[in-house]
Coordinates of C-alpha atoms and ligand atoms in Angstrom, one line a residue:
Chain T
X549 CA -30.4 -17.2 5.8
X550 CA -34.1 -16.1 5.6
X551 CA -37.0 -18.3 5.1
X552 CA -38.9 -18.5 1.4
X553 CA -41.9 -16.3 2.8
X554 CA -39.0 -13.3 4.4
X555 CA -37.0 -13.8 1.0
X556 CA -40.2 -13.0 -1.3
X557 CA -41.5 -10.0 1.3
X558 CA -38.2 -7.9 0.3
X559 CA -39.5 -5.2 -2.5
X560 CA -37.8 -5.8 -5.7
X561 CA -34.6 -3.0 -6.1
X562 CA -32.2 -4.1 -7.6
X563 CA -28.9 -2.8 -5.6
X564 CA -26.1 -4.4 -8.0
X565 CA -26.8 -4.7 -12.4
X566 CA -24.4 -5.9 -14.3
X567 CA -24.5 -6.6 -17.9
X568 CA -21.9 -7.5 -20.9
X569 CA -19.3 -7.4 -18.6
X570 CA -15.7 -8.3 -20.4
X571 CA -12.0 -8.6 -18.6
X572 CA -9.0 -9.8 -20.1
X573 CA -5.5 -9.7 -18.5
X574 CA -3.0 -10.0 -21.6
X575 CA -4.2 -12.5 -23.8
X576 CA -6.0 -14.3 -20.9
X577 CA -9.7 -13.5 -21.4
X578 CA -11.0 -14.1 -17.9
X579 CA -14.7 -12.6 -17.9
X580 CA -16.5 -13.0 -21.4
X581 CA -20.2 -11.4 -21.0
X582 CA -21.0 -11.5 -17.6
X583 CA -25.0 -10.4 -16.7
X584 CA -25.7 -10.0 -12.9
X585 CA -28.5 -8.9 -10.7
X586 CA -28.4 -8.5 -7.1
X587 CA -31.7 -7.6 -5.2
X588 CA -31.7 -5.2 -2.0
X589 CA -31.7 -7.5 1.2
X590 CA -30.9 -10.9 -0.9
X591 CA -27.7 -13.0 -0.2
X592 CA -26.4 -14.7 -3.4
X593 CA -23.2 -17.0 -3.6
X594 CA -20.8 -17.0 -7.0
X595 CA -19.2 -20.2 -7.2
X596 CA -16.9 -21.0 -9.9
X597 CA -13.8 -23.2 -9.5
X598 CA -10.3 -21.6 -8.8
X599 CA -8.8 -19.1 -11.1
X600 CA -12.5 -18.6 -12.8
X601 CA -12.5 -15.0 -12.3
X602 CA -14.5 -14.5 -9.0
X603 CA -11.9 -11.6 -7.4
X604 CA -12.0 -9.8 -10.8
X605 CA -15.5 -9.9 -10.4
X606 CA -16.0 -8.5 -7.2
X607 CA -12.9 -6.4 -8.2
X608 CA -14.7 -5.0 -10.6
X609 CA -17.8 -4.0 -8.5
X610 CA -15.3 -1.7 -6.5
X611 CA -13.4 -0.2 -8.9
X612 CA -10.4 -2.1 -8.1
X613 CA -10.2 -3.3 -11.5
X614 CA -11.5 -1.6 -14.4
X615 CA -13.3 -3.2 -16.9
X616 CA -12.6 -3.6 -20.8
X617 CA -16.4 -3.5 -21.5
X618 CA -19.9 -3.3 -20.2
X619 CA -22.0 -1.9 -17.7
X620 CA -21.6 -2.1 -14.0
X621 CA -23.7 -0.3 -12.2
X622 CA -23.8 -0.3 -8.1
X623 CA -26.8 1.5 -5.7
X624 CA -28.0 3.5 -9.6
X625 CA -24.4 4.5 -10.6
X626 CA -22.3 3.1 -13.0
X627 CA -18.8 2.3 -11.3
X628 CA -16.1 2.9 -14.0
X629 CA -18.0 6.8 -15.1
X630 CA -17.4 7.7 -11.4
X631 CA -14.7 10.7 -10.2
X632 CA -12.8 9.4 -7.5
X633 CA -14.6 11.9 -4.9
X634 CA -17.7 10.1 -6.3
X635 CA -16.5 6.5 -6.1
X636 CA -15.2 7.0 -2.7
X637 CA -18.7 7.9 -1.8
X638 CA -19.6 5.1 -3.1
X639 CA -17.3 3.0 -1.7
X640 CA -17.8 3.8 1.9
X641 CA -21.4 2.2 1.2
X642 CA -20.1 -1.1 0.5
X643 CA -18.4 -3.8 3.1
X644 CA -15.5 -5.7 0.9
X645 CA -13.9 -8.9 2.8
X646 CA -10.8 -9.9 1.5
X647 CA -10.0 -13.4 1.1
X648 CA -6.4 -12.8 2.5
X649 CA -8.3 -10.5 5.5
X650 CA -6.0 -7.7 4.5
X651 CA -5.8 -6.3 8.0
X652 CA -2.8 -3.4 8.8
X653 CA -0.9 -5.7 10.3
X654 CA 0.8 -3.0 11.9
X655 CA -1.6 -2.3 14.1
X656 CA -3.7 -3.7 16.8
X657 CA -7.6 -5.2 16.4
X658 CA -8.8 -1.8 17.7
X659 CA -6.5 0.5 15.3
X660 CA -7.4 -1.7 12.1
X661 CA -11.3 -1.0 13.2
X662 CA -10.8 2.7 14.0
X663 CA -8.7 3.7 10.9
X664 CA -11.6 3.9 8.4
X665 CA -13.8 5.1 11.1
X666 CA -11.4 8.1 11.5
X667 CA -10.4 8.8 7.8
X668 CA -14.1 8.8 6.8
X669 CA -15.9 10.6 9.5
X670 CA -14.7 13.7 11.0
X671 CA -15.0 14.9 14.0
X672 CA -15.2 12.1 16.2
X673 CA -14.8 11.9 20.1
X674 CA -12.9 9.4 21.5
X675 CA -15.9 8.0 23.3
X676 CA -17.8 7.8 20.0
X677 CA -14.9 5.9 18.3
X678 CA -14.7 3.6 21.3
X679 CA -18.2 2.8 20.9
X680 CA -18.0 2.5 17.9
X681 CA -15.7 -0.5 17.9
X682 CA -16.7 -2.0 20.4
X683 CA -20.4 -2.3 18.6
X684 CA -18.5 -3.8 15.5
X685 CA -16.6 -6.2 17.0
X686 CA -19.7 -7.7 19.1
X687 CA -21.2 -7.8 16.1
X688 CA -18.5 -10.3 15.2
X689 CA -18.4 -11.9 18.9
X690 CA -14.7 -11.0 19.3
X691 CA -14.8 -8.3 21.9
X692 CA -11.9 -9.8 24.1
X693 CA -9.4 -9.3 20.9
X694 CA -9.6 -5.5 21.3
X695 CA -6.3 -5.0 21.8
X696 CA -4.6 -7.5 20.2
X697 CA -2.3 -7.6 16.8
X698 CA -3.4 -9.5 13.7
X699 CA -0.9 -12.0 13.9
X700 CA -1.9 -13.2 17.4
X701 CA -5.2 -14.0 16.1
X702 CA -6.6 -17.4 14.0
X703 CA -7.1 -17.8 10.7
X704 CA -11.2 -17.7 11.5
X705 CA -10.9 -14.6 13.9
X706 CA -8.9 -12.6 11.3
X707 CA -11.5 -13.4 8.7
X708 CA -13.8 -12.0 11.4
X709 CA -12.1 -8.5 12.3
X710 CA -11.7 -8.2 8.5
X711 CA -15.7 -8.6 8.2
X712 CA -16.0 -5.9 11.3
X713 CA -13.9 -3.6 10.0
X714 CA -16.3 -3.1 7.1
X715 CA -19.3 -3.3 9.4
X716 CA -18.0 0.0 11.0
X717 CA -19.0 1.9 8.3
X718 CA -22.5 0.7 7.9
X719 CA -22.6 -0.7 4.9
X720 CA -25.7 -1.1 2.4
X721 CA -23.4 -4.3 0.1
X722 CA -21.4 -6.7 1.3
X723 CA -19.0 -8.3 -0.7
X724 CA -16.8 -11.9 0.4
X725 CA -14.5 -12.8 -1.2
X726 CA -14.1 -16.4 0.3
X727 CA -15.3 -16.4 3.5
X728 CA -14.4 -19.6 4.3
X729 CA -11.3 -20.9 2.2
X730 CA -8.5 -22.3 4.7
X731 CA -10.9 -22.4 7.6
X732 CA -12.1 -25.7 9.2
X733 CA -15.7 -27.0 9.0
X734 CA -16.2 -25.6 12.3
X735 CA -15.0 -22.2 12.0
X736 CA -16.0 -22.4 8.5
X737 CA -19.9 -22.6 10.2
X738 CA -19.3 -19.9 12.2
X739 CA -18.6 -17.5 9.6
X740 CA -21.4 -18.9 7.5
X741 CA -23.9 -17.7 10.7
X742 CA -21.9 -14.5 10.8
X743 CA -22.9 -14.2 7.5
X744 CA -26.7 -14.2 8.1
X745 CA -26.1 -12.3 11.2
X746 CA -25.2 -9.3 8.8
X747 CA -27.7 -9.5 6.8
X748 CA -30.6 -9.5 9.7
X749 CA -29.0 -6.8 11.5
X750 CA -27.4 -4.7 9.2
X751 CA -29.9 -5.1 6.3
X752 CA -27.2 -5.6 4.0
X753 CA -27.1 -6.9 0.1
X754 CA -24.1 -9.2 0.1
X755 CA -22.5 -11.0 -2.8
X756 CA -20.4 -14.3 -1.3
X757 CA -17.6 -15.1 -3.2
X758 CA -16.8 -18.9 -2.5
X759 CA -15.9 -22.4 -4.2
X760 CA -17.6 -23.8 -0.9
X761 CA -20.8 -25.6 -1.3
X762 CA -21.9 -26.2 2.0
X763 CA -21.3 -21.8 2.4
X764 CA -23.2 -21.1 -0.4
X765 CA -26.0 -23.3 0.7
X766 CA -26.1 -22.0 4.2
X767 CA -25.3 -18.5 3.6
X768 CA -27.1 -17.4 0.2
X769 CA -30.7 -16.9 -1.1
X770 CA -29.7 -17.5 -4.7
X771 CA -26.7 -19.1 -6.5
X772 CA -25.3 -18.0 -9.6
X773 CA -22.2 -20.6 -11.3
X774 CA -19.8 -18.8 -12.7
X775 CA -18.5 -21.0 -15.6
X776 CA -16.0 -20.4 -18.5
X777 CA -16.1 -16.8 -18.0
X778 CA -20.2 -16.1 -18.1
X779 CA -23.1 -16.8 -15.4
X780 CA -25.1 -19.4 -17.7
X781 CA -27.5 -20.1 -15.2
X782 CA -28.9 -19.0 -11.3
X783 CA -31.3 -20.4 -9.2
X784 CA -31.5 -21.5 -5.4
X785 CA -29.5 -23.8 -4.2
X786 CA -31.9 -26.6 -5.4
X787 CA -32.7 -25.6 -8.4
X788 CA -28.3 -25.9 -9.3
X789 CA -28.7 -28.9 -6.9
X790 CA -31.0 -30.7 -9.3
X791 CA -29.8 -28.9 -12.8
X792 CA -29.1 -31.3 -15.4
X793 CA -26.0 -29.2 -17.1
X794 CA -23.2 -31.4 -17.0
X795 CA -20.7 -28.9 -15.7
X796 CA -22.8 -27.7 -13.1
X797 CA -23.8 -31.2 -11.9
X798 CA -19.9 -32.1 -12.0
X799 CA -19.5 -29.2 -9.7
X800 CA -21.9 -30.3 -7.0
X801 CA -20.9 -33.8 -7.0
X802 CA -17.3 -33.2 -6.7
X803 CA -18.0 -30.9 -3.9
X804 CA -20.4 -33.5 -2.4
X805 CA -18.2 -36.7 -2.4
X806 CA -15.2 -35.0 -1.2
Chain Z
X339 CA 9.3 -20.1 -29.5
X340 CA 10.5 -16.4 -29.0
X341 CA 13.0 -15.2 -31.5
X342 CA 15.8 -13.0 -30.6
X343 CA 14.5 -9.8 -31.5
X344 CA 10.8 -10.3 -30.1
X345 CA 12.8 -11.1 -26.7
X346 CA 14.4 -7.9 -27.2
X347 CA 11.4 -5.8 -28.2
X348 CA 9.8 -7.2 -25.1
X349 CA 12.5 -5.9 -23.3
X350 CA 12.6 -2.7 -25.0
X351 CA 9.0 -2.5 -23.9
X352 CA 9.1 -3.7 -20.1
X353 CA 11.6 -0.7 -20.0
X354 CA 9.7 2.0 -21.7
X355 CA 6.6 0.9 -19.8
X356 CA 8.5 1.2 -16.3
X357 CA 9.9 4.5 -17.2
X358 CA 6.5 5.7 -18.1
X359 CA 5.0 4.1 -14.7
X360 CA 7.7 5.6 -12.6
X361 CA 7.0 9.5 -14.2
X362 CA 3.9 9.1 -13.6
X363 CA 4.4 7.9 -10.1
X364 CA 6.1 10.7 -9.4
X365 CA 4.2 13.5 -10.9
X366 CA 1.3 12.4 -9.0
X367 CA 3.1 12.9 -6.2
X368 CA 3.1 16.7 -6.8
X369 CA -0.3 16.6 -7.9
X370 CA -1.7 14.9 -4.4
X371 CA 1.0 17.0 -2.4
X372 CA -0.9 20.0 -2.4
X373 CA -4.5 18.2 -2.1
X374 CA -6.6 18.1 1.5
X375 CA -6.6 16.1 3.4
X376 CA -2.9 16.1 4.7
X377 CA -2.4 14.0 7.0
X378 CA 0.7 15.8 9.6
X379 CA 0.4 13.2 12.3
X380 CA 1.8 10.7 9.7
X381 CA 4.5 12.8 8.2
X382 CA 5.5 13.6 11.8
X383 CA 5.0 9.7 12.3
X384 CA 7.5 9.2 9.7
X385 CA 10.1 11.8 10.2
X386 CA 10.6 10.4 13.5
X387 CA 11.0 6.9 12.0
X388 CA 13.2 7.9 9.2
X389 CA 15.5 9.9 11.8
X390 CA 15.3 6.9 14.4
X391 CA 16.7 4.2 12.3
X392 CA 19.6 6.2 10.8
X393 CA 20.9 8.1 13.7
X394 CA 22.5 5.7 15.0
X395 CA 24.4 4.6 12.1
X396 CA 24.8 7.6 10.6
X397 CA 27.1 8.7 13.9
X398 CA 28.9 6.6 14.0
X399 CA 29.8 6.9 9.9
X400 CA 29.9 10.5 10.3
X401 CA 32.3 10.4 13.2
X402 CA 35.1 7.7 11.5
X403 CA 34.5 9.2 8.0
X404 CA 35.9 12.9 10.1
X405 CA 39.1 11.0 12.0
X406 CA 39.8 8.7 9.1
X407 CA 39.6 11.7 6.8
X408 CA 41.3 14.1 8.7
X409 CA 44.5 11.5 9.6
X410 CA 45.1 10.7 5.4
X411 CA 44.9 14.3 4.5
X412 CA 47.5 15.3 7.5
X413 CA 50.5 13.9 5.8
X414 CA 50.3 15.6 2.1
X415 CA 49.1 19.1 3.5
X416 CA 52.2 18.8 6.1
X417 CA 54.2 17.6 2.7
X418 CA 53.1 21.7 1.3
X419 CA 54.0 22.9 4.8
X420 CA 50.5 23.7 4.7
X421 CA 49.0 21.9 7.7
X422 CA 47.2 24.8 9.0
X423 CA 44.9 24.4 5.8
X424 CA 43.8 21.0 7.6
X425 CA 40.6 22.4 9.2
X426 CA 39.1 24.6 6.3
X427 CA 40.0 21.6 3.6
X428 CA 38.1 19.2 5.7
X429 CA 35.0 21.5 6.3
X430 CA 34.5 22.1 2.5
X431 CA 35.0 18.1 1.9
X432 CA 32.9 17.1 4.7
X433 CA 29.6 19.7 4.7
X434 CA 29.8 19.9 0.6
X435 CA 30.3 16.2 -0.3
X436 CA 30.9 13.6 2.2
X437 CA 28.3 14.7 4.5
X438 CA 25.0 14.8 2.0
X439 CA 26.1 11.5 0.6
X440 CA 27.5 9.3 3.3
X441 CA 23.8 10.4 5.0
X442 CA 22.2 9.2 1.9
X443 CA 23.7 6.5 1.1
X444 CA 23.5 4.8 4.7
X445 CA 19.4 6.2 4.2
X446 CA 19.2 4.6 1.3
X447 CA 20.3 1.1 2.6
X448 CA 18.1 1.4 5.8
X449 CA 15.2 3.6 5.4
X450 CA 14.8 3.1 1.3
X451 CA 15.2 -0.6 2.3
X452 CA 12.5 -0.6 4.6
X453 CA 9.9 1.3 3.0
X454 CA 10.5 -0.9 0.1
X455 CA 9.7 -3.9 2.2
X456 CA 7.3 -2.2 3.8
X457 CA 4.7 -0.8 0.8
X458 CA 5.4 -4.0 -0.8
X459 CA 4.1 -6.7 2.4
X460 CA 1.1 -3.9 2.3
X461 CA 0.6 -4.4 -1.5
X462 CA 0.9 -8.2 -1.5
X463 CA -1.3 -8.9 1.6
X464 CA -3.9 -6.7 -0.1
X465 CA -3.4 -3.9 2.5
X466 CA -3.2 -1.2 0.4
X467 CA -6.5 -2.6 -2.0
X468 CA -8.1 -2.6 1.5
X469 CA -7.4 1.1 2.1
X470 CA -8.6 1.8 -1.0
X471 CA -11.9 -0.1 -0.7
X472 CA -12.8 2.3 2.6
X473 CA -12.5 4.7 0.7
X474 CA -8.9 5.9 2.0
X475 CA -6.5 7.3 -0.5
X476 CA -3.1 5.5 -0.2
X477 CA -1.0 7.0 -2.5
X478 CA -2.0 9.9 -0.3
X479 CA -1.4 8.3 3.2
X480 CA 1.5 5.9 2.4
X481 CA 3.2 7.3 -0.3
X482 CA 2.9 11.2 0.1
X483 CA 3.6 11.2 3.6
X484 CA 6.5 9.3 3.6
X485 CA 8.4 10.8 0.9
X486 CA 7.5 14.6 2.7
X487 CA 9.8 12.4 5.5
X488 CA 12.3 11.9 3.9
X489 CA 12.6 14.5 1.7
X490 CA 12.2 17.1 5.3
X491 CA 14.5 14.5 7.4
X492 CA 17.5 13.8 5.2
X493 CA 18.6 17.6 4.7
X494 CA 18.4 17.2 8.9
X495 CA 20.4 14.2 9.1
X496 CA 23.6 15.7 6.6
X497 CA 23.8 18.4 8.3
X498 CA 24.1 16.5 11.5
X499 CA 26.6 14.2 9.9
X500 CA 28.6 16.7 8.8
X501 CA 28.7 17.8 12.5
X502 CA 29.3 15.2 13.7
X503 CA 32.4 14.4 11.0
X504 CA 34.0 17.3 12.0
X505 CA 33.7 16.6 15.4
X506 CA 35.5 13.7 14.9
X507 CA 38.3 15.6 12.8
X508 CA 38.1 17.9 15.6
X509 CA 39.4 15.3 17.7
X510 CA 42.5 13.6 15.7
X511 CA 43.1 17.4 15.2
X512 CA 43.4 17.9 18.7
X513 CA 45.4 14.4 19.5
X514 CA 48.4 16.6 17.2
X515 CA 47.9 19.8 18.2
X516 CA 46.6 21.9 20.9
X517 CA 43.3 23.8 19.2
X518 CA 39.8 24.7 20.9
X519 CA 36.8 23.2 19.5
X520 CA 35.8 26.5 18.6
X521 CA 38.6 27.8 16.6
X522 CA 38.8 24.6 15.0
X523 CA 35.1 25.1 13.7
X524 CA 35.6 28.8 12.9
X525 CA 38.7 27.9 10.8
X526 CA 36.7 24.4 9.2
X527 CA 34.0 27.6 8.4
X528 CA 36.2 30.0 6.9
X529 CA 36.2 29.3 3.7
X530 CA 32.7 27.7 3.3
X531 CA 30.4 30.5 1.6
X532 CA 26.3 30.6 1.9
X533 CA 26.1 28.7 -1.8
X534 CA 28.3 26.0 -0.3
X535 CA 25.4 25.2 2.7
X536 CA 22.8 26.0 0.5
X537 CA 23.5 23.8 -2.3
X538 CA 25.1 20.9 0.3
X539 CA 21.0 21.1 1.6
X540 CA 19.3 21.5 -2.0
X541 CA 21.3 18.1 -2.7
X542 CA 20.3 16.9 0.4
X543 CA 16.5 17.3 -0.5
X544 CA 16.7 15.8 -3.7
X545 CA 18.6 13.1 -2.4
X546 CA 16.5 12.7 0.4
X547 CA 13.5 12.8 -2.3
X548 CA 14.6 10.2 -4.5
X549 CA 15.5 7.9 -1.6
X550 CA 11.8 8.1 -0.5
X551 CA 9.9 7.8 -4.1
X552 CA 11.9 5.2 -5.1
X553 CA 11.2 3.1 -1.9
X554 CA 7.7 3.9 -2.2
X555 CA 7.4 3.0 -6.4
X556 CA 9.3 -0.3 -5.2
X557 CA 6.7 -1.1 -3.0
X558 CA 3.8 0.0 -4.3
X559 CA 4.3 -2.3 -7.7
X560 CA 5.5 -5.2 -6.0
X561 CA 3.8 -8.3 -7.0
X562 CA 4.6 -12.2 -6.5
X563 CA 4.0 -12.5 -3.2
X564 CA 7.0 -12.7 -0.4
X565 CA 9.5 -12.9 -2.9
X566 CA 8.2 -10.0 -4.7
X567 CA 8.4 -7.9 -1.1
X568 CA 12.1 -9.1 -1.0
X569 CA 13.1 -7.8 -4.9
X570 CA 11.0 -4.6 -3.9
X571 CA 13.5 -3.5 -1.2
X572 CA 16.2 -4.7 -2.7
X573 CA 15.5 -3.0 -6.4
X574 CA 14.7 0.2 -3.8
X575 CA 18.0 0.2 -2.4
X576 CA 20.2 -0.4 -5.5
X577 CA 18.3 2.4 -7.7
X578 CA 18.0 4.8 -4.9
X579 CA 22.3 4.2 -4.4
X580 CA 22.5 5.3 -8.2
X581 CA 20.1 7.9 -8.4
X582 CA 22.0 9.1 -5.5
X583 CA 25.9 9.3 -7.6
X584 CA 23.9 10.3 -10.6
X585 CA 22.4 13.5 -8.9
X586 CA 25.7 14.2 -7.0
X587 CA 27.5 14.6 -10.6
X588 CA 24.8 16.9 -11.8
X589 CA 24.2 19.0 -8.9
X590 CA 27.9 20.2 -8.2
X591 CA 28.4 20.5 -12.2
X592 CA 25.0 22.7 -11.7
X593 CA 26.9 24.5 -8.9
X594 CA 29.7 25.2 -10.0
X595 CA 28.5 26.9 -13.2
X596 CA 26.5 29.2 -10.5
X597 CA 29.8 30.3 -8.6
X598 CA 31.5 31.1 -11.9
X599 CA 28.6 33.9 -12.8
Ligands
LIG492 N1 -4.1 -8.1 -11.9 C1 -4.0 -9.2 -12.6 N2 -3.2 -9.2 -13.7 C2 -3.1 -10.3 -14.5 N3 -3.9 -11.4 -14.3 C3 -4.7 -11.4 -13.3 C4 -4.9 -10.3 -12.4 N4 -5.8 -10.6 -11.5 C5 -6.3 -11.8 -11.8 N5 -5.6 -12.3 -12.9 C6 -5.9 -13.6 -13.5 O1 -7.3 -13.7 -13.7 C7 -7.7 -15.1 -13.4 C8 -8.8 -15.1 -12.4 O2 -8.3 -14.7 -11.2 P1 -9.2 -14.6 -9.8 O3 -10.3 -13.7 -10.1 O4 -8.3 -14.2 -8.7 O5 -9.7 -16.1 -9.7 P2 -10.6 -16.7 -8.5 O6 -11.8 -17.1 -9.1 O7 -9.9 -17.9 -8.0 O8 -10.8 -15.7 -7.5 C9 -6.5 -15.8 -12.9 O9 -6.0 -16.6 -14.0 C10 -5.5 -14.8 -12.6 O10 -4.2 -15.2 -12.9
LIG493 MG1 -10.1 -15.4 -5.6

């Protein structure tokens, strides 16, 4: 996380707008009028409790899932007007952690990193594809794992070569979807730092998916609490820390005593 | 509480909307077929796996189906005096019928099986949303390439059975009587025409086709987790097996309407 006086020197461009946002799944109305801002260089956390809608969200932002209504519109274009040649322009701008970690678990730590590298950028070496890799996954202190499969690794190293595979494309967004669920308080601190990392040293955006408190207060400059559907309100962590809604206040204590 | 006949409008429904789902599945397939970027390495990939886990099997089925074959028809021909038929009678059964479908039938079980199983731990696990998200096409690089596989390895792997069925026929011809192996294969030839090959490896690709799509459409829609990858290759297996009997009744009524122009 930056300090106030870094936060405030960032020029105001907004990277991710999203207004009147709508999903429904059936007769399940998940996301009811959701408005969103997300500043070039800033950090903010969603939290919302289990099952609110924060995948779909984030789904949404990447054309995963399309939206019944509204306006999403990410680096000046607006995601669901996109042809796929253009949305997979897009796409390869912006880092997307899965909560799962998604990696092929077919192959090895250096295949999972090297696949996009290869299907996106032609032309490579072998040397530059190496070096590649190996740039991503010191980025993510893992270096040693290079040749290792996905189900030789931890829960917290997984969610870390997830986290470089994205890296390897230099990305301007980064999206987590949980960074931290099923991880130990430990581990769970260690991605929160990797968090930060990224955004020094790869100037990211990031949106950070998570019903973790002590991650969105170590990892984000803003917090916005997704509740019944719609972002009622957004501030830093102690402006939510000291709100007087009830929901919001029930949130933080919960998360506080237990 | 659900009545009876929402129940079976819902039903009515699910079924429509899967039929729809699976044409358009498959039409895309033709639409991204002919679309850069291809990706060779992977169909090679593919064909090799495809051939690799049948071979075996299919050998083995090929070679029994020829002996076991050959040893029930020896009695009735000899019944007609006409045991010097045996040869040409088991070529047409073998390379026309037996041959396309005992191959696809045992592909069905193990490589529709596994690509089932295998699209549909990529689709639960998120792997395939991942591919998406960098930007990587996976209908193009999962799906397409694997069904070019099948569709290129299974005409292959017949006419390999069928070899290898006659073989075996060859040799419980041989325990009786005192042939070559060639003049056995030139008589098993005789009376086998172009049309007979030919349409033996047209319902070999479409065979070989449907195994692959159908694994693929499995996979790529399962949902619910492990259990979900478990009905995906098992669903993939059953349809493929009917698909399979279904297109054999249609293709040799087909071909026989050609041979009687
Ligand atoms: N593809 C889908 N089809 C139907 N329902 C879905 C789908 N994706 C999510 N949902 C539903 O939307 C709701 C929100 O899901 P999700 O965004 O995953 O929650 P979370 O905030 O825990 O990430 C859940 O009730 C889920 O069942
Ligand atoms: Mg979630």
């Amino acid at each position: 996380m930056m300090n106030e006086q870094e936060y405030y020197k960032i020029i105001n461009e907004t990277v991710i707008s999203i207004s009147g946002l709508n999903k429904s799944f059936g007769d399940l109305e998940v996301l009811k009028g959701i408005d969103f801002e997300l500043l070039k260089g800033e950090n903010i956390a969603v939290l919302g409790k289990s099952g609110s809608g924060k995948s779909v969200l984030i789904k949404i932002m990447v054309g995963l899932i399309k939206p019944d209504k509204g306006e999403v519109i990410i680096l000046n274009q607006q995601v669901d007007k996109l042809t796929p040649k253009e949305l997979n322009d897009l796409r390869r701008r912006i880092g997307f952690s899965f909560q799962s970690s998604a990696l092929y678990d077919s192959r090895n730590v250096y295949e999972n990193l090297a696949f996009p590298l290869t299907m996106n950028v032609k032309g490579l070496s072998k040397a530059d594809i190496n070096n590649a890799v190996e740039e991503a996954l010191e980025a993510v202190g893992l270096k040693d794992k290079i040749n290792q499969m996905p189900s030789d690794l931890s829960g917290g190293q997984r969610k870390r070569i997830g986290i470089a595979r994205t890296l390897i494309l230099k990305p301007e967004i980064m999206l987590y979807d949980e960074p931290t669920s099923g991880l130990d308080p430990i581990t769970s601190g260690e991605i929160n730092d990797l968090i930060n990392q990224v955004q020094k040293s790869y100037n990211t955006s990031s949106v950070i998916i998570t019903h973790d408190i002590q991650c969105a207060k170590n990892t984000s400059n803003r917090i916005a609490m997704l509740l019944d559907g719609k972002f009622e309100q957004t501030g830093t962590f102690q402006e939510m820390f000291e709100s007087k809604d009830e929901d919001i206040k029930k949130y933080f204590n919960y998360n506080l005593i237990h | 509480m659900k009545t009876k006949d929402t129940v079976f409008s819902i039903g009515i429904d699910r079924y429509l909307t899967d039929v729809s789902n699976g044409y358009c599945f498959v039409t895309r397939f033709f639409k991204e077929l002919f679309k850069p970027p291809f990706h060779i390495r992977e169909v090679i990939n593919q064909c090799y796996e495809v051939g690799l886990k049948s071979l075996a099997l299919i050998s083995l089925t090929g070679f029994i189906v020829g002996i076991v074959f050959t040893k029930q028809s020896r009695p009735s021909l000899e019944g007609f005096g006409a045991a010097s038929w045996l040869p040409s009678l088991i070529g047409i059964a073998i390379v026309k019928a037996l041959g396309p479908l005992v191959t696809a039938l045992i592909c069905a079980g193990k490589v529709g099986s596994s690509i089932g199983a295998e699209l549909g731990s990529m689709k639960v696990t998120e792997q395939i949303d991942a591919m998406e998200v960098s930007a990587i096409n996976p209908y193009k690089y999962l799906v397409v390439t694997r069904v070019a596989a099948t569709t290129i390895t299974i005409p292959i792997l017949a006419l390999y059975c069928s070899f290898i069925g006659l073989l075996g026929s060859y040799l419980n011809v041989h325990s009786e009587e005192a042939t070559s192996v060639i003049s056995f294969y030139q008589n098993a030839f005789k009376t086998i025409t172009f049309l007979d090959i030919f349409s033996a490896v047209i319902k070999s690709i479409v065979f070989g086709f449907t195994i692959g799509i159908i694994g693929c459409y499995k996979g790529y829609n399962a949902t619910q987790g492990t259990r979900g990858v478990g009905m995906a290759a098992n669903q993939a297996v059953v349809l493929a097996m009917f698909l399979v009997f279904l297109e054999e009744i249609v293709i040799v009524q087909v071909a026989n309407w050609f041979r009687f122009f």
